[in-house]
Amino acid sequence: MKRKRLTRRDFGRVAGLAGLGVAGGVLLPGARGTAHADTFEPEFPRPVFKVTGSTDPGLDAFNQAMSRFMQDRNISAGSLAVSRNGKLVLARGYSFSRNLHFTVEPTALFRLASVSKPITAAAVLKLVQAGKLSLDDKLTDRLTLTPPPGKTADARLGNVTVR
């Protein structure tokens, strides 16, 4: 039997129906977590916004901005560091979660995935534009790369360019 290829439109319809099924459990009268005429019993507690780390009292606007930003987008974890004249003036961890034990410290590590690639590309192109770097420069001419102890560098590394 030959299977029909699933298109994006078909997937959207199926996902939408699944979403209605999930929402139906919450929206149907009598389901836990629904608003009744005289009572409201939430299924989960409200998310709590917590802040950790040190700051200068004059920098409370950063905390308010992070609180608004995270709550508006339902972001559960974040951190922020602000420096001025080479001195760290704010290092905070932020959490917005129903789990009261979940806390983010200012030193928490986050996976960035590919978020930093466009920023790196813009910085490299700015250096090229300023004449401080060429896309054809060999990486090994610009960086001192040493392999880990007991390992040898890949011979192809000398062929890698900034491009």
Short mmCIF file of C-alpha atoms in Angstrom, two decimals:
data_model
loop_
_atom_site.label_atom_id
_atom_site.label_comp_id
_atom_site.label_asym_id
_atom_site.label_seq_id
_atom_site.Cartn_x
_atom_site.Cartn_y
_atom_site.Cartn_z
CA MET A 1 0.00 0.00 0.00
CA LYS A 2 1.43 3.37 -1.03
CA ARG A 3 1.37 6.10 1.62
CA LYS A 4 0.20 9.58 0.77
CA ARG A 5 2.88 12.21 1.28
CA LEU A 6 2.10 14.48 4.24
CA THR A 7 2.13 18.13 3.21
CA ARG A 8 2.66 21.13 5.50
CA ARG A 9 -1.01 22.01 5.12
CA ASP A 10 -2.08 18.48 6.15
CA PHE A 11 0.32 18.60 9.10
CA GLY A 12 -1.12 21.96 10.15
CA ARG A 13 -4.66 20.59 10.06
CA VAL A 14 -3.69 17.55 12.14
CA ALA A 15 -1.72 19.68 14.61
CA GLY A 16 -4.65 22.10 14.88
CA LEU A 17 -7.08 19.28 15.61
CA ALA A 18 -4.70 17.85 18.20
CA GLY A 19 -4.49 21.31 19.78
CA LEU A 20 -8.27 21.52 19.93
CA GLY A 21 -8.35 18.13 21.61
CA VAL A 22 -5.89 19.28 24.26
CA ALA A 23 -7.69 22.59 24.72
CA GLY A 24 -11.04 20.80 24.84
CA GLY A 25 -10.06 19.07 28.06
CA VAL A 26 -9.52 22.46 29.65
CA LEU A 27 -12.33 24.40 28.00
CA LEU A 28 -15.18 21.94 28.47
CA PRO A 29 -17.53 22.75 31.36
CA GLY A 30 -16.74 20.78 34.49
CA ALA A 31 -13.11 20.16 33.55
CA ARG A 32 -10.60 20.98 36.27
CA GLY A 33 -9.05 24.41 35.82
CA THR A 34 -12.08 25.97 34.17
CA ALA A 35 -13.87 29.04 35.41
CA HIS A 36 -17.20 28.23 37.05
CA ALA A 37 -19.87 30.73 37.94
CA ASP A 38 -18.64 31.23 41.51
CA THR A 39 -15.21 29.54 41.81
CA PHE A 40 -11.95 29.21 39.94
CA GLU A 41 -9.57 26.35 40.70
CA PRO A 42 -6.39 26.58 38.64
CA GLU A 43 -4.86 23.26 37.70
CA PHE A 44 -1.37 24.66 38.22
CA PRO A 45 -0.13 27.50 40.41
CA ARG A 46 0.69 30.79 38.69
CA PRO A 47 4.26 31.13 37.45
CA VAL A 48 6.55 33.00 39.83
CA PHE A 49 9.20 35.46 38.62
CA LYS A 50 12.45 35.20 40.62
CA VAL A 51 15.68 37.16 40.41
CA THR A 52 19.11 36.10 41.73
CA GLY A 53 22.53 37.75 41.75
CA SER A 54 23.88 41.18 42.53
CA THR A 55 23.03 44.60 41.18
CA ASP A 56 23.26 48.29 41.85
CA PRO A 57 19.92 49.64 43.17
CA GLY A 58 19.89 52.21 40.35
CA LEU A 59 19.62 49.41 37.77
CA ASP A 60 16.14 48.17 38.72
CA ALA A 61 14.88 49.12 35.26
CA PHE A 62 16.81 46.12 33.86
CA ASN A 63 14.93 43.78 36.23
CA GLN A 64 11.59 45.31 35.23
CA ALA A 65 12.45 45.02 31.53
CA MET A 66 13.53 41.37 31.90
CA SER A 67 10.40 40.58 33.93
CA ARG A 68 8.13 42.09 31.27
CA PHE A 69 10.06 40.50 28.40
CA MET A 70 10.06 36.99 29.92
CA GLN A 71 6.47 37.03 31.11
CA ASP A 72 5.10 38.42 27.83
CA ARG A 73 6.82 35.61 25.92
CA ASN A 74 6.49 32.87 28.57
CA ILE A 75 10.28 32.43 28.75
CA SER A 76 11.24 30.31 31.76
CA ALA A 77 14.94 31.14 32.18
CA GLY A 78 17.38 33.90 31.35
CA SER A 79 20.42 35.76 32.56
CA LEU A 80 21.72 39.26 32.01
CA ALA A 81 25.11 40.86 32.52
CA VAL A 82 25.76 44.56 32.11
CA SER A 83 29.16 46.20 32.26
CA ARG A 84 30.21 49.82 32.20
CA ASN A 85 33.74 51.07 31.66
CA GLY A 86 35.02 47.50 31.89
CA LYS A 87 33.37 46.87 35.27
CA LEU A 88 30.53 44.41 35.80
CA VAL A 89 27.65 46.40 37.27
CA LEU A 90 24.83 43.86 36.98
CA ALA A 91 24.83 40.06 36.93
CA ARG A 92 21.40 38.52 37.42
CA GLY A 93 19.65 35.24 36.84
CA TYR A 94 15.91 35.26 36.07
CA SER A 95 13.36 32.48 36.29
CA PHE A 96 9.65 32.48 35.47
CA SER A 97 8.20 29.12 36.38
CA ARG A 98 5.45 27.29 38.20
CA ASN A 99 8.14 25.10 39.73
CA LEU A 100 9.06 26.97 42.91
CA HIS A 101 12.38 25.07 43.16
CA PHE A 102 13.53 26.22 39.70
CA THR A 103 16.04 29.04 40.09
CA VAL A 104 18.48 30.47 37.56
CA GLU A 105 21.78 31.84 38.82
CA PRO A 106 23.70 34.58 36.95
CA THR A 107 26.41 32.02 36.13
CA ALA A 108 23.98 29.53 34.53
CA LEU A 109 25.06 28.19 31.14
CA PHE A 110 22.57 28.28 28.26
CA ARG A 111 22.71 26.52 24.94
CA LEU A 112 22.83 29.11 22.21
CA ALA A 113 22.49 26.79 19.23
CA SER A 114 23.04 28.89 16.11
CA VAL A 115 21.89 32.19 17.58
CA SER A 116 25.44 33.61 17.65
CA LYS A 117 26.31 32.78 14.03
CA PRO A 118 24.79 35.92 12.45
CA ILE A 119 26.47 38.08 15.10
CA THR A 120 29.84 36.46 14.40
CA ALA A 121 29.32 36.83 10.65
CA ALA A 122 28.49 40.54 11.05
CA ALA A 123 31.61 41.08 13.19
CA VAL A 124 33.83 39.28 10.64
CA LEU A 125 32.38 41.27 7.74
CA LYS A 126 32.89 44.50 9.67
CA LEU A 127 36.59 43.57 10.09
CA VAL A 128 36.79 42.78 6.35
CA GLN A 129 35.18 46.14 5.55
CA ALA A 130 37.70 47.91 7.79
CA GLY A 131 40.57 46.15 5.98
CA LYS A 132 41.72 44.31 9.12
CA LEU A 133 40.82 40.87 7.78
CA SER A 134 40.38 39.17 4.42
CA LEU A 135 37.95 36.36 3.69
CA ASP A 136 40.85 34.52 2.02
CA ASP A 137 43.12 34.69 5.11
CA LYS A 138 44.14 31.28 6.40
CA LEU A 139 42.74 30.57 9.83
CA THR A 140 46.06 29.20 11.08
CA ASP A 141 47.73 32.51 10.13
CA ARG A 142 45.27 34.42 12.30
CA LEU A 143 44.77 32.07 15.25
CA THR A 144 47.18 30.04 17.33
CA LEU A 145 45.49 26.67 17.43
CA THR A 146 47.05 23.88 19.46
CA PRO A 147 45.54 20.41 19.65
CA PRO A 148 44.73 18.85 23.02
CA PRO A 149 47.57 16.96 24.73
CA GLY A 150 48.27 13.66 23.00
CA LYS A 151 46.43 14.68 19.82
CA THR A 152 47.70 15.99 16.50
CA ALA A 153 46.10 18.69 14.39
CA ASP A 154 44.19 17.66 11.30
CA ALA A 155 46.38 18.26 8.23
CA ARG A 156 43.48 19.95 6.44
CA LEU A 157 43.34 22.71 9.07
CA GLY A 158 45.96 24.71 7.15
CA ASN A 159 43.54 24.99 4.20
CA VAL A 160 40.68 26.54 6.18
CA THR A 161 40.06 30.22 5.40
CA VAL A 162 37.94 32.86 7.08
CA ARG A 163 35.44 32.49 4.23
#
